[in-house]
């Protein structure tokens, strides 16, 4: 198995609160890796630290053989990590197509002069970006809404659009933060199919999810966070039996507050 | 261009080609009509074009990239003073416009970056306050850069600025064009067409920017900065680019203003002017080129109309002028703003800006539509 991402002793504090403590984990190429844990456990914070939205105080990430620049989102995306957000964050004044086209930014080169002079290269790249974006909309199954403003899409379609936009950055690792949240059963099963397709097309997936059935059915391995610490990492069946995990999920009334 | 023809409601969109031709004819003959009412009106038209240029530039920053800028007039000032420095007896330099204008634009762009750097982390109100301060600082510099070397000539300003001369044909815009012995095209008309050319160029360039990876990146930053970062957009560089590009338009407009007016002084570059331009784009419809143009046109024209009606009326009624034209203008702008916020908060022509071209997918999309 080939390592794609290795987190080594990641620590993140918010004032007095230790959101992540010494979190180490390894994600292999081609797998769907689940990250679960009660609300407030630090899952989203892990995403934020990984993708450069926050800078961790401790630790480092090794991605595809070399260290990731910490706190530099654009360079991290360039290295091949893309994410979606727990609370959908689309570009609301842009159409679905344009959202995905924006996602292609980092893989295109046209500069200011090229745009102003509309060189042949610029026009070709623009056409390519448009076509690729449309292909990705098809891939996630919302191409009929290509020209719809993203804010007018249904909730499920917005979730998928966010995935398409992330895929437009051509990631090696796709990090999804609770993609099934708020979806009905049909939408969830379509999402599951989509994630399986993404994996079989060669993209590794890091999945935060609350829907236990989805996680257990989809993930090759699962890590469990509780109070910012990793308390388990194993195949789903083992994790489900792990007493510490059961305790974290069932034992604590303190979690309900989050 | 299509967008603009749609902007004029009475032209309708049923026959876009006819609408476009009407629009072109209208724009080309506008100064002739204005001339019927006196040269003042041609002059007002010329200024309207400068305001359009400014509004287009400010819209790049505010409408596209979502960066509220209340000091935009500073770039206009930089452009105007650059022209005054390089083409007037003040320093004894008389460089041609194709040198002065790019230099002015470059200085303005630098000023834009200078404003951009310290404000990268600011948004909304905070950004507005810093940019407002920046505009005032530039104006205060213009007022006070007289010691130990007299650079700006202080509040008196700089006069006898060279007009614009079109090279090759040697056409001096300030002198007008003597066509036959008894027919002369006045300089006001010549400037109109030159300014118009700049506006058309600006529209083309901004359209190109809008439908490009750069325009999409700006819109992304405006709509959700965190998400923009998450797809790999270097928000710092793109914000600086927006400031620089917007400032460039302002600098060019400023240069043209200096040449046209023949005189610059700090008085022309007050906070009120920044606010007036911002009002124009909000009034017309922020982020939307057609709206911005209509807004600039309406709000540079209406105050003048009002001035020409209100002054004589005041004279006739009271025998003296109680409301100074400048006060009237501000009253009108505020009133326009309030009415707009109440009735059409998205502006006269709400943004329908597209950041992609409709034709690039062609049959692919059509086939799908039939299938669906
Ligand atoms: N920007 C922030 N500032 C302060 N505290 C934060 C911030 N982001 C997250 N936290 C805190 O860190 C802890 C982990 O949050 P989060 O990572 O969102 O949990 P999860 O995604 O597992 O539900 C929570 O206690 C949360 O309140
Ligand atoms: Mg979360």
JSON list of C-alpha atoms in Angstrom, two decimals, chain A residues 21 42 60 83 104 156 159 226:
[
{"chain": "A", "resi": 21, "resn": "UNK", "atom": "CA", "xyz": [-3.93, 17.00, 20.29]},
{"chain": "A", "resi": 42, "resn": "UNK", "atom": "CA", "xyz": [-12.23, 18.35, 16.09]},
{"chain": "A", "resi": 60, "resn": "UNK", "atom": "CA", "xyz": [3.34, 18.29, 10.10]},
{"chain": "A", "resi": 83, "resn": "UNK", "atom": "CA", "xyz": [-12.25, 20.02, 0.23]},
{"chain": "A", "resi": 104, "resn": "UNK", "atom": "CA", "xyz": [-10.37, 25.05, -12.44]},
{"chain": "A", "resi": 156, "resn": "UNK", "atom": "CA", "xyz": [-28.75, 18.12, -2.45]},
{"chain": "A", "resi": 159, "resn": "UNK", "atom": "CA", "xyz": [-23.80, 19.54, -2.06]},
{"chain": "A", "resi": 226, "resn": "UNK", "atom": "CA", "xyz": [-12.86, 12.46, 20.63]}
]
